[in-house]
Coordinates of C-alpha atoms and ligand atoms in Angstrom, one line a residue:
X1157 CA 8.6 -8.1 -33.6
X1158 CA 11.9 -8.0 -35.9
X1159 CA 11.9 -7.5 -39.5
X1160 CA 12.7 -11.6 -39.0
X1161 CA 9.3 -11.9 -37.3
X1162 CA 7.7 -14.6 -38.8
X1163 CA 3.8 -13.7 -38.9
X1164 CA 2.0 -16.1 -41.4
X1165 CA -1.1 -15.0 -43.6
X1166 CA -3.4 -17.0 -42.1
X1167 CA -2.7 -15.9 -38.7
X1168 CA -3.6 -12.6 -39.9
X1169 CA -6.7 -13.7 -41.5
X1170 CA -7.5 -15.6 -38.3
X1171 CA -6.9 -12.6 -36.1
X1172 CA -9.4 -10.3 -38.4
X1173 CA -11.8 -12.7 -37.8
X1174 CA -11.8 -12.1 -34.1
X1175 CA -10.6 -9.0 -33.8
X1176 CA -13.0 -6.8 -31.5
X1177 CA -15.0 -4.0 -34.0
X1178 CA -13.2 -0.8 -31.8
X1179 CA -9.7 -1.8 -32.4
X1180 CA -7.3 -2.0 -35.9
X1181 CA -5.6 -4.3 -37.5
X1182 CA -2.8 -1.9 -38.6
X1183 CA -2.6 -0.7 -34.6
X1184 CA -2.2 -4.1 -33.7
X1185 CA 0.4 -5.1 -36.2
X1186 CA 2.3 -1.5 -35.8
X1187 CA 2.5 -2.4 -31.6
X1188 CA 3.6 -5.7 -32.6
X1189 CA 6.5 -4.2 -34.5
X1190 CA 7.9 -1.6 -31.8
X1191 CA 10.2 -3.2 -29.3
X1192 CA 8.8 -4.5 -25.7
X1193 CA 9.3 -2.1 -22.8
X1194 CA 11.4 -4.0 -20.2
X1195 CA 9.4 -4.2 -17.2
X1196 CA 10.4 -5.9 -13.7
X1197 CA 8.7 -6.6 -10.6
X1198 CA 9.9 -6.0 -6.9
X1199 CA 10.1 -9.2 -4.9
X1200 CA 8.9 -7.7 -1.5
X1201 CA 10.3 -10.9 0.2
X1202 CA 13.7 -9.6 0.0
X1203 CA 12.8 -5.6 -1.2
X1204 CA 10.1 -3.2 -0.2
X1205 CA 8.8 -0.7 -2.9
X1206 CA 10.2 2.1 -1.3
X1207 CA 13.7 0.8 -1.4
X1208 CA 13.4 -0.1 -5.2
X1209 CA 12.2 3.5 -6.3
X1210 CA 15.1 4.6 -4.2
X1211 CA 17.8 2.2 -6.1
X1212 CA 16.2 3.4 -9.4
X1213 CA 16.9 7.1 -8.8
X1214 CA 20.5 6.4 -7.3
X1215 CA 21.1 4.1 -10.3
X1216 CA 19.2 6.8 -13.1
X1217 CA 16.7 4.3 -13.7
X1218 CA 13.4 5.9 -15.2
X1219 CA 10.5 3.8 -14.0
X1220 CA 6.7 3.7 -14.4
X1221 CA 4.4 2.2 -12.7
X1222 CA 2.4 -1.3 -13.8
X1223 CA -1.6 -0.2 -13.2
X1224 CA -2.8 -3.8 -12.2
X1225 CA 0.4 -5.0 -10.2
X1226 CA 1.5 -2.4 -7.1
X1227 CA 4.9 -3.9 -7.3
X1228 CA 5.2 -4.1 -11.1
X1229 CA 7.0 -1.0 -12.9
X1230 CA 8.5 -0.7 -16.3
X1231 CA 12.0 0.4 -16.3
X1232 CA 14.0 2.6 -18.8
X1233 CA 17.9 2.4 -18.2
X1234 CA 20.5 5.3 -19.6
X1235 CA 22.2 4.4 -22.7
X1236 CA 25.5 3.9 -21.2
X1237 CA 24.2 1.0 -19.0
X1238 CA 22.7 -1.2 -21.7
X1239 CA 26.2 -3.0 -21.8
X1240 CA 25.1 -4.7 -18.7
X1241 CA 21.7 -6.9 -19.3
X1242 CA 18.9 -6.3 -16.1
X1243 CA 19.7 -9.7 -15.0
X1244 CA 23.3 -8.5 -14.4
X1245 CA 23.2 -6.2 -12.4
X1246 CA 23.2 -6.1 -8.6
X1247 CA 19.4 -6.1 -7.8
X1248 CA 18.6 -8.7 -9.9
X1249 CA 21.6 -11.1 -8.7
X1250 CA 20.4 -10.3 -5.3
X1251 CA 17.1 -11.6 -5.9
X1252 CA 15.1 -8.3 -4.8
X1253 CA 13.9 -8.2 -8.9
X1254 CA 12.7 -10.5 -11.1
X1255 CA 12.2 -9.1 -14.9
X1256 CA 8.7 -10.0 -15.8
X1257 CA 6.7 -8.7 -18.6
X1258 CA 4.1 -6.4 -17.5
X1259 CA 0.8 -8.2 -19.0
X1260 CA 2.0 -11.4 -17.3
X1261 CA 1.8 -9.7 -13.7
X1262 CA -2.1 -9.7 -14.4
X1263 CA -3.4 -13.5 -13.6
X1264 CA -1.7 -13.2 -9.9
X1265 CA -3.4 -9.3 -9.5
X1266 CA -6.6 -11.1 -10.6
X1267 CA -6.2 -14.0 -8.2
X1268 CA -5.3 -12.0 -5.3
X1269 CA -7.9 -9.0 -6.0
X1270 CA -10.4 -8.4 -3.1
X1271 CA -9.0 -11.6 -1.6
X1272 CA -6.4 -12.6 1.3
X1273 CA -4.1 -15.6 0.1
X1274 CA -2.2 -16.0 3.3
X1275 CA -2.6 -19.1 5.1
X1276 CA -4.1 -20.8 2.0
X1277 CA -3.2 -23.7 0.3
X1278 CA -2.5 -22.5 -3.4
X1279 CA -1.4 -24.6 -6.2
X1280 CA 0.4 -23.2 -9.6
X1281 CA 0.0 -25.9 -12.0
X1282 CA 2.3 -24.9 -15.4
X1283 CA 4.4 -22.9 -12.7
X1284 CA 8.2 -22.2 -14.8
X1285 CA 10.3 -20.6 -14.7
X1286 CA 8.5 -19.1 -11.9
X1287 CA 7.6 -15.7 -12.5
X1288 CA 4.0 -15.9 -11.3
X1289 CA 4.7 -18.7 -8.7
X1290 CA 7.0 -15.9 -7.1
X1291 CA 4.4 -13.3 -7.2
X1292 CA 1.8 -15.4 -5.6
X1293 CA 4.5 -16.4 -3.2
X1294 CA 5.0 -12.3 -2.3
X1295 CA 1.3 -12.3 -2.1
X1296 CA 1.2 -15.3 0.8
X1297 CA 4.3 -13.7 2.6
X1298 CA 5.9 -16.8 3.5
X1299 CA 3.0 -18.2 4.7
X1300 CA 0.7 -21.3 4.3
X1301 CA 1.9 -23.3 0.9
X1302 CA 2.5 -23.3 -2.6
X1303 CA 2.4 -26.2 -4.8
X1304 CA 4.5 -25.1 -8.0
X1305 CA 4.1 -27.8 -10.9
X1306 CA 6.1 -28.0 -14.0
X1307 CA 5.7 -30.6 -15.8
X1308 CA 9.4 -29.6 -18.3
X1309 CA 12.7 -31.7 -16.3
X1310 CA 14.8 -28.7 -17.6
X1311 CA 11.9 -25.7 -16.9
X1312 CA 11.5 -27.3 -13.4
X1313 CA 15.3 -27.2 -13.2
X1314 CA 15.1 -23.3 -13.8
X1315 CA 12.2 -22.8 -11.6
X1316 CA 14.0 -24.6 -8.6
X1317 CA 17.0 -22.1 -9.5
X1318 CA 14.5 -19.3 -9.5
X1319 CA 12.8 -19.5 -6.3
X1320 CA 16.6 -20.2 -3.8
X1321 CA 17.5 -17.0 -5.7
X1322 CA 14.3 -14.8 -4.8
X1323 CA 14.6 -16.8 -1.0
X1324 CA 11.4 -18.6 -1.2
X1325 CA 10.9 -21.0 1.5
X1326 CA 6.6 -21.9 1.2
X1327 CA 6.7 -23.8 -2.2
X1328 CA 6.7 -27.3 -2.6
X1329 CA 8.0 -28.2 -6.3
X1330 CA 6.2 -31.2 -8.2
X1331 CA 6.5 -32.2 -11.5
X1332 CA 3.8 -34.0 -13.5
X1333 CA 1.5 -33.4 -16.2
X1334 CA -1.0 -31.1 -14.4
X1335 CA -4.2 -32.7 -15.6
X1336 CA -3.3 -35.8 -12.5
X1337 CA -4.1 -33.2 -9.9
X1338 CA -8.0 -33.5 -9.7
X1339 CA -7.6 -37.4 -9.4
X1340 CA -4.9 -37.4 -6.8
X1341 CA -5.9 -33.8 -5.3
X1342 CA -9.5 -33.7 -5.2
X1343 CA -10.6 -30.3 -3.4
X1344 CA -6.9 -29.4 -1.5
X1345 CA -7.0 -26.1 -2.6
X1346 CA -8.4 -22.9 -1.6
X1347 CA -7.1 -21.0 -4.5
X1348 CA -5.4 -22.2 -8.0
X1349 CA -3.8 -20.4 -11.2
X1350 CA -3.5 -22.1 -14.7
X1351 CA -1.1 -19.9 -16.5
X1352 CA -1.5 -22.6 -19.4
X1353 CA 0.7 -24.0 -21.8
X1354 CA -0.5 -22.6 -25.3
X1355 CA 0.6 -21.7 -28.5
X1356 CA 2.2 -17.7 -27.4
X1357 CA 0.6 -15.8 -30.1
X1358 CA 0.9 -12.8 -27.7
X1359 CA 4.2 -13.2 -27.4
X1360 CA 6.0 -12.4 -31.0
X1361 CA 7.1 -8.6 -29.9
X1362 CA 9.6 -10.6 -27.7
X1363 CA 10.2 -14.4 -29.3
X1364 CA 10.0 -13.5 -33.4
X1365 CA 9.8 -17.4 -33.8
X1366 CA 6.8 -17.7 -31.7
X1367 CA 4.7 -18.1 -34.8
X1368 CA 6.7 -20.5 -36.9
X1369 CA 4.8 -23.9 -36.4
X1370 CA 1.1 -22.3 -35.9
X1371 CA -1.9 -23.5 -37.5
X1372 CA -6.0 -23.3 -36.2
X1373 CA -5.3 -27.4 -36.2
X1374 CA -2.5 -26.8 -33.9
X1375 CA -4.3 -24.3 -31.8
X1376 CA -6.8 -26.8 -31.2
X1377 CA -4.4 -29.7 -30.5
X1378 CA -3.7 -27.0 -27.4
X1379 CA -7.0 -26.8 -26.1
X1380 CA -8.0 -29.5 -25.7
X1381 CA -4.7 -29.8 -23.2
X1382 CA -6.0 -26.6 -22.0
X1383 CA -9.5 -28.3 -21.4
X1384 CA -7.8 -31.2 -19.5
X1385 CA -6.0 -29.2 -17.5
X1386 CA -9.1 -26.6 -16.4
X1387 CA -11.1 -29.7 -15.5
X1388 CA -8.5 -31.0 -13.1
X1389 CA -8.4 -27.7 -11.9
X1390 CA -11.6 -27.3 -10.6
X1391 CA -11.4 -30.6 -8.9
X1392 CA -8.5 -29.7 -7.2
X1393 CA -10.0 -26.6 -6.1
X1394 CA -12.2 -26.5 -2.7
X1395 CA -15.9 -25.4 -3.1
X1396 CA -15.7 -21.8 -2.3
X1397 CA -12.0 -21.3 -4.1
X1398 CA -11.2 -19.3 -6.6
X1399 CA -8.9 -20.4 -9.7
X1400 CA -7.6 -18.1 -12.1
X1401 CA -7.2 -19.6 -16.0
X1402 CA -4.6 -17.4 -18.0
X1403 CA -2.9 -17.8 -21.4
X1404 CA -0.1 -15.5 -23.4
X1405 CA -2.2 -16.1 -26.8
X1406 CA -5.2 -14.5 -28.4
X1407 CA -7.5 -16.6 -30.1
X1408 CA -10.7 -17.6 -28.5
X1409 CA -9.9 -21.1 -29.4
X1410 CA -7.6 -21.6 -26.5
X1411 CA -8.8 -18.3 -24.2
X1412 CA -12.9 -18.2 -24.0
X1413 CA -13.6 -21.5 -25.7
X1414 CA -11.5 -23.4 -22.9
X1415 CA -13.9 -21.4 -20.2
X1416 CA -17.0 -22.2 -21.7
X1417 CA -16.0 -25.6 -21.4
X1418 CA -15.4 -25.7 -18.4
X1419 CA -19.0 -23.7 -17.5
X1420 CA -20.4 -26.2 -19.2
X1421 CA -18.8 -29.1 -17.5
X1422 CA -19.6 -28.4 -14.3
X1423 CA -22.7 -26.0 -15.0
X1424 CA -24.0 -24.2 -11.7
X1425 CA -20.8 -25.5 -9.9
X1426 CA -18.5 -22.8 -10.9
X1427 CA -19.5 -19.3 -11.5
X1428 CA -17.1 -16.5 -13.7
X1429 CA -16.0 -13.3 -11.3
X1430 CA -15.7 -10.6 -13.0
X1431 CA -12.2 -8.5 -13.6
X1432 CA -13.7 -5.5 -15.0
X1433 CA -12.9 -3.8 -11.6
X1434 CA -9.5 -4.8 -11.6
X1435 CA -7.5 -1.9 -12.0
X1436 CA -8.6 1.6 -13.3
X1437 CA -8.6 1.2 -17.5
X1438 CA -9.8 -2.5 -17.2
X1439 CA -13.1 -1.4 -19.1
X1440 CA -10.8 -1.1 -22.0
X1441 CA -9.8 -4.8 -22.2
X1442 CA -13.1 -6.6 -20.5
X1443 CA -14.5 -8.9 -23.1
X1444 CA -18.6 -9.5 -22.7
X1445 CA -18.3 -12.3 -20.0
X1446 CA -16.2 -10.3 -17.5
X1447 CA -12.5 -12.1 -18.8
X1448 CA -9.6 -9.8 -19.5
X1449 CA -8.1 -9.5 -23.1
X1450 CA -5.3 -8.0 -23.5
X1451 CA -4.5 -6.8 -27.0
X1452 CA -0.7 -5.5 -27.3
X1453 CA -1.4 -1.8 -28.6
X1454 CA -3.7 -1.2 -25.2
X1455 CA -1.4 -1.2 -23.3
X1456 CA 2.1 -1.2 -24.7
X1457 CA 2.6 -4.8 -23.4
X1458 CA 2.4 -8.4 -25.1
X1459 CA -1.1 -10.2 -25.7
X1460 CA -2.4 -12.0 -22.6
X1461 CA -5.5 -13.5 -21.6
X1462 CA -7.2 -13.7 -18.1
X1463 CA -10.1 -15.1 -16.4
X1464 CA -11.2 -16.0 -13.0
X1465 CA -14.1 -18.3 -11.3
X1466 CA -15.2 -19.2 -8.5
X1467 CA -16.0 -22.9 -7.4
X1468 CA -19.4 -22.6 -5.9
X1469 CA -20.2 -26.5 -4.5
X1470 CA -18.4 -30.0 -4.7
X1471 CA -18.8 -32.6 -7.9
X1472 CA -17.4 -35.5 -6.9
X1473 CA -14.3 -36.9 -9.2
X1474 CA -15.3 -40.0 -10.6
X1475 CA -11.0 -41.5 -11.1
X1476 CA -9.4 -40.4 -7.5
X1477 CA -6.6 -42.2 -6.9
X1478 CA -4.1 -42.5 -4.4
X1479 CA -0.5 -42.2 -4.0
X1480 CA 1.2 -45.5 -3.1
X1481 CA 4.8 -45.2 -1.5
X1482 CA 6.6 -44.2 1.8
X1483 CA 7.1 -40.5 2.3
X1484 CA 11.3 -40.3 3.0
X1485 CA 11.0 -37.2 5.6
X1486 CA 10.7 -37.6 9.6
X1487 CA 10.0 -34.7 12.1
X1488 CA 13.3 -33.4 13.7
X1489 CA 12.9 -34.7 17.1
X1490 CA 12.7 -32.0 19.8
X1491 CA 15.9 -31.9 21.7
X1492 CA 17.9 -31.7 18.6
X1493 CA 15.7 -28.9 17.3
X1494 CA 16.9 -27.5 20.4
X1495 CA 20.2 -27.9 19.6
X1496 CA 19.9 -26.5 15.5
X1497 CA 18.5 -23.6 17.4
X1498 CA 21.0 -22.7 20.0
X1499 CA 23.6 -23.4 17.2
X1500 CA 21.9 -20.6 15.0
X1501 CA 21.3 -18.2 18.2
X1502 CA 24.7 -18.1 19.4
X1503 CA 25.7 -17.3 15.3
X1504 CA 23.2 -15.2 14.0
X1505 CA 20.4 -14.5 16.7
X1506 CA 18.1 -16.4 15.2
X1507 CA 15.9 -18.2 17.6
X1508 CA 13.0 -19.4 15.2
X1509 CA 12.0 -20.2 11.7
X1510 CA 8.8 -20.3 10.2
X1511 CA 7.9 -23.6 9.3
X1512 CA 8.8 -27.6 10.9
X1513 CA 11.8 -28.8 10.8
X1514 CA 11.8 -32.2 8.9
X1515 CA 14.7 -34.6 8.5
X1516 CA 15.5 -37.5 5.6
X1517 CA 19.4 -39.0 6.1
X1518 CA 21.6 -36.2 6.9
X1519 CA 19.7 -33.5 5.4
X1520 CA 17.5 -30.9 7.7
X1521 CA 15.0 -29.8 5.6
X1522 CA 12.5 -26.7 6.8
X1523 CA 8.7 -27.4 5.3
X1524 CA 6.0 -24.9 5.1
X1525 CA 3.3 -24.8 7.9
X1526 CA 0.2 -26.5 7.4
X1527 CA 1.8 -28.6 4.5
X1528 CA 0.8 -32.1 6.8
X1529 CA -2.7 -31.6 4.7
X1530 CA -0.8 -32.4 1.3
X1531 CA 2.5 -34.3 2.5
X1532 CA 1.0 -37.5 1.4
X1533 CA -1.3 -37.0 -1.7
X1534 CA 1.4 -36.5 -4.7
X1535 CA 5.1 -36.9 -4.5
X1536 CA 7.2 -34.0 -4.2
X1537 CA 10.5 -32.7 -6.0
X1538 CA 11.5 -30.6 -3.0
X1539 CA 9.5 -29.6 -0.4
X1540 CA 10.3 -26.2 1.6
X1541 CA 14.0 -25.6 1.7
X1542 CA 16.8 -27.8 3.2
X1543 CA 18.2 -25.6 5.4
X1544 CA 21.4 -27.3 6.4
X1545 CA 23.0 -30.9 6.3
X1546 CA 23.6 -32.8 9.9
X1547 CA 27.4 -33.4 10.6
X1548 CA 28.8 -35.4 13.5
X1549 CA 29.8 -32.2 15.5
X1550 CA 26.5 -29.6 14.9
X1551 CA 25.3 -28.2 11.3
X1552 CA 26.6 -27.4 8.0
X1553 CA 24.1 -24.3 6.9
X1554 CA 22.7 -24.4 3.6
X1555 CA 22.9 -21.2 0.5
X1556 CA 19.0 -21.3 0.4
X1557 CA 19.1 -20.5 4.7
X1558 CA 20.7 -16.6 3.6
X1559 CA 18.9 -16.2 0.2
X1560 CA 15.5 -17.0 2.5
X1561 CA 15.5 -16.0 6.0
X1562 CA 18.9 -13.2 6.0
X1563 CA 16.5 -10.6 7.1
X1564 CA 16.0 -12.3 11.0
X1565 CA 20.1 -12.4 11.7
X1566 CA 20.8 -9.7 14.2
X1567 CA 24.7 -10.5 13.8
X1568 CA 27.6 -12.2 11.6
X1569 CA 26.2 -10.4 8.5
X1570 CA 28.3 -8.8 5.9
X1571 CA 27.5 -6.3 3.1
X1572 CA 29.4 -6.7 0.0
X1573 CA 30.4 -4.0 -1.9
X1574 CA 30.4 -3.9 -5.6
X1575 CA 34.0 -5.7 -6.5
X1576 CA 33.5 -8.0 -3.4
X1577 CA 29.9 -9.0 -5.3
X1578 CA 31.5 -9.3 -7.9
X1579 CA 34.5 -11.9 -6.6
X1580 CA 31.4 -13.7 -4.7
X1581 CA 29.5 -14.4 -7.5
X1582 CA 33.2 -15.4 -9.4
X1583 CA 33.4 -18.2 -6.7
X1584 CA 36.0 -15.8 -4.8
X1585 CA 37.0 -15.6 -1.9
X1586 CA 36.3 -12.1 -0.1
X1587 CA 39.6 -9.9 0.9
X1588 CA 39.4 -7.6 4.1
X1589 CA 41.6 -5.0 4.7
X1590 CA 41.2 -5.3 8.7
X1591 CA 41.0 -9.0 10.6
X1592 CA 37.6 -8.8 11.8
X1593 CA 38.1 -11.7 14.8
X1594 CA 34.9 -13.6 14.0
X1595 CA 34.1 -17.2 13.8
X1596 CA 32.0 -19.7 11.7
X1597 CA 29.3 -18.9 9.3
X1598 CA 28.6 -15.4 7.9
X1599 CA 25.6 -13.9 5.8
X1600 CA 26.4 -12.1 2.5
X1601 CA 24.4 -9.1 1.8
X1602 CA 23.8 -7.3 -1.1
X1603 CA 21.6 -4.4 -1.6
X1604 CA 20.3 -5.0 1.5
X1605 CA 19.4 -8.7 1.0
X1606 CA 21.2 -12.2 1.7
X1607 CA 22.7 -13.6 -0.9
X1608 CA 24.8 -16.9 0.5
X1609 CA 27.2 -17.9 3.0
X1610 CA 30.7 -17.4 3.6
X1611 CA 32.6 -18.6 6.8
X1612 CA 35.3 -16.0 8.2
X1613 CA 38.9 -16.6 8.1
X1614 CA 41.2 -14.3 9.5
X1615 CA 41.6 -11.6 6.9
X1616 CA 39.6 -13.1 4.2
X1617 CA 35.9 -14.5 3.9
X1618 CA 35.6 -17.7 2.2
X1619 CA 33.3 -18.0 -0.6
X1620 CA 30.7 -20.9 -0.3
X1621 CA 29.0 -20.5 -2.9
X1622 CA 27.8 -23.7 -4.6
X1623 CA 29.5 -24.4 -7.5
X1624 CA 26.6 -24.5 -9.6
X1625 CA 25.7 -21.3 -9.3
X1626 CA 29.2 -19.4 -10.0
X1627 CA 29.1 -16.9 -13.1
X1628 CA 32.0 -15.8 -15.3
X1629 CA 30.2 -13.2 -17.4
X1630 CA 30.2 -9.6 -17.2
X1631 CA 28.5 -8.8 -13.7
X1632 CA 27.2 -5.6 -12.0
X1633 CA 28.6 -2.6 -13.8
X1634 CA 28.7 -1.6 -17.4
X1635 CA 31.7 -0.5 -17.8
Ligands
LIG2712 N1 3.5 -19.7 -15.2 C1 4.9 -19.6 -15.7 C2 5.5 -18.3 -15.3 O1 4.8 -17.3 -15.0 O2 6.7 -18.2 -15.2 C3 4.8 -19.7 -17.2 C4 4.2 -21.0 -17.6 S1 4.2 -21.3 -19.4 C5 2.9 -20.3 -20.0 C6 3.4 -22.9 -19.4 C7 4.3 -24.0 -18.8 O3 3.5 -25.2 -18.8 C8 5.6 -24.4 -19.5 O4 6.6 -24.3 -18.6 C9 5.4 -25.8 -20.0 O5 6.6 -26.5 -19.9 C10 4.4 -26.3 -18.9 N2 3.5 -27.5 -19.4 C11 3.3 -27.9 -20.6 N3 2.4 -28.9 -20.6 C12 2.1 -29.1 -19.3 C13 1.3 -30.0 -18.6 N4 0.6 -31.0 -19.2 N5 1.2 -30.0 -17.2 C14 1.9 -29.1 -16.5 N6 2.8 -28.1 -17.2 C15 2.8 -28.2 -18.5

């Protein structure tokens, strides 16, 4: 909150009236009032912990751990390097970060607590720009599939963006109004997060606009969204899953009103699990029912609310429905798998990649296993990654092939250094001081992790890059 921060009476008024009896007003506003603490999260696809606490004491970075999320940490940089925003800076161009407030980390630690999400279909239905749909994706390491939902053009835009950069290759990206996936979706998934649209009360430390069109009347317009969207959830869900409802606001309206009606709705059918276990100072921020509220001054975070259920037996949808319409992809016929693969062998020592090769025109697209379940219920955005687009004489590799699977070459892999990084990213090409005699496609690393292609050329690399992702602003060191 700013001295612009808009915070309207009535809010306050509303929040006294809700307010639990051990906590104060003047705490809460006085939290609300001191700036946020940047916080990031490692992407353990491309980074492991260890390697991230050894960047931050190289780069001076003062970090401290997130209780509920292992990979979560809130980072203080020296004064001379606020010139450079987190998102410009090497790790965070490389994809091995992704800045993420620390009390929105919680609803993916509550979904995978005491439970293995590998292999599992999961569905993220309000998914952008992607935050938690990349955590549950670190929690499924690559495996079985995620079915990431925005139902924004321009969010699903960012969230598409999002996951080539942090080389995610399981997620399948829809867009729709989530409340269509219990008709067309009826019990596909074993586990499912609602990080719902609401109206961000939590959120005015960081947005100090977040307030300016809220009303109780508006707050209700919300849930009964919310409502729509929890009951299609549970549909969706297969008896036995677990789904995970979380908002960024605090009034009861939209947070414990929108799960009573849904144990109401479906009565003995779903059951609450309780998150008072989650992480060691929990207790502090259990509400009565087992749900996690999480005022700001707690914690030093935003407001967030979190609660998780488990589906405990099957009541039939009354309005399935069916997708009508060809699906445009065919599986990549043997021999010519053959070939992709003794093309990508003989260049990078890659003999496999997880996943089936699928192809629609020219374009060789790798989907997730185990997606044949879903291929034909909804229709997609973009399923899995294209990897690389078919040419008369072999294979044209796509950016998303380094950003996702860099970590299998065993050769024709090249690690930038900072002003080479920073002429990449420029749209560049990259000047070498020595002719390295190698041929075709090479795999751009930074901090340890792809980044994109670049073919070699002599004395040069050149950049390939897409276009679309070429930056002119100041990149990678502060001064
Ligand atoms: N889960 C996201 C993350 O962690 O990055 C944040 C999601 S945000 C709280 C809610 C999202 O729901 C917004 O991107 C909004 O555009 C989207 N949304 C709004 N109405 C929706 C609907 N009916 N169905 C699906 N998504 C919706």
């Amino acid at each position: 909150m700013t001295p612009n921060t808009y915070i309207p009476d009535t809010f306050i008024e509303d929040v006294k009236s809700y307010l639990p009896a051990h906590l104060t007003l003047d705490d809460y506003i006085k939290t609300c009032q001191s700036p946020l603490r940047p916080a990031v999260r490692v992407n353990t696809q491309k980074m492991t912990i260890d390697q991230f606490k050894k960047y931050a004491e190289i780069n001076n970075w003062q970090i401290e751990q997130v209780p509920w999320c292992d990979a979560g940490f809130w980072v203080s940089r020296p004064d001379e390097q606020q010139a450079l925003s987190i998102g410009n800076t090497d790790i965070h161009l490389s994809g091995a970060i992704y800045s993420q407030e620390a009390s929105s980390m919680m609803p993916v630690s509550a979904l995978t607590f005491n439970q293995d999400i590998t292999d599992c279909h999961v569905l993220d239905m309000a998914a952008a720009p992607g935050s938690k749909t990349s955590q549950i994706a670190n929690a499924q390491s690559n495996t079985g599939v995620l079915v990431a939902n925005e139902y924004s053009s321009s969010r699903l835009k960012s969230l598409s963006a999002n996951m080539q950069r942090l080389g995610i290759a399981n997620v399948a990206l829809s867009h729709f109004d989530a409340s269509i996936f219990g008709d067309y979706m009826e019990t596909c998934f074993d586990h499912i997060l609602l990080d719902a649209p609401c109206s961000g009360e939590g959120t005015i430390r960081k947005d100090p606009d977040a307030l300016k069109n809220w009303s109780v009347e508006s707050n209700q317009d919300i849930a009964n969204v919310q409502k729509s969207l929890i009951e299609s959830a549970f549909y969706a869900l297969k008896p036995g899953g677990t789904l995970v409802y979380s908002t960024c606001t605090l009034t009861p309206l939209e947070n414990q009103d929108v799960c009573r009606h849904l144990l109401n709705t479906f009565a003995d059918c779903i059951t609450i699990e309780p998150l008072d276990n989650l992480f060691p100072g929990a207790e502090k921020i259990v509400t009565d029912e087992g749900y996690l509220h999480v005022w700001p001054q707690i914690f030093d975070t935003e407001g967030f609310f979190v609660a998780k259920f488990k589906k405990q037996a099957h009541v039939a949808n009354p309005n399935i429905k069916t997708k009508k319409g060809r699906f445009p992809f065919v599986a990549y016929s043997k021999k010519q798998t053959e070939l992709f693969f003794r093309e990508l062998d003989s260049q990078f020592g890659i003999r496999s990649l997880p996943g089936s090769l699928m192809m629609r025109d020219k374009e060789l697209w790798l989907f997730p296993d185990c997606f044949d379940a879903l291929s034909e219920k909804i229709k997609y955005s973009r399923i899995g990654i294209q990897v690389a687009t078919i040419h008369k004489n072999g294979f044209r590799l796509c950016h998303e092939f380094a950003t996702c699977f860099a970590h299998l070459a065993q050769k024709n892999t090249y690690q930038l250094s900072i002003s080479e990084a920073m002429s990449y990213f420029k749209g560049q090409d990259i000047k070498l001081s020595i002719n390295p005699n190698s041929k075709g496609e090479v795999i751009l690393m930074l901090c340890e992790t792809g980044i994109g292609l670049g073919k070699w050329q002599q004395s040069k690399i050149k950049n390939n890059l897409p276009r679309s992702l070429i930056k002119n602003n100041q990149l990678i060191t502060w001064e």
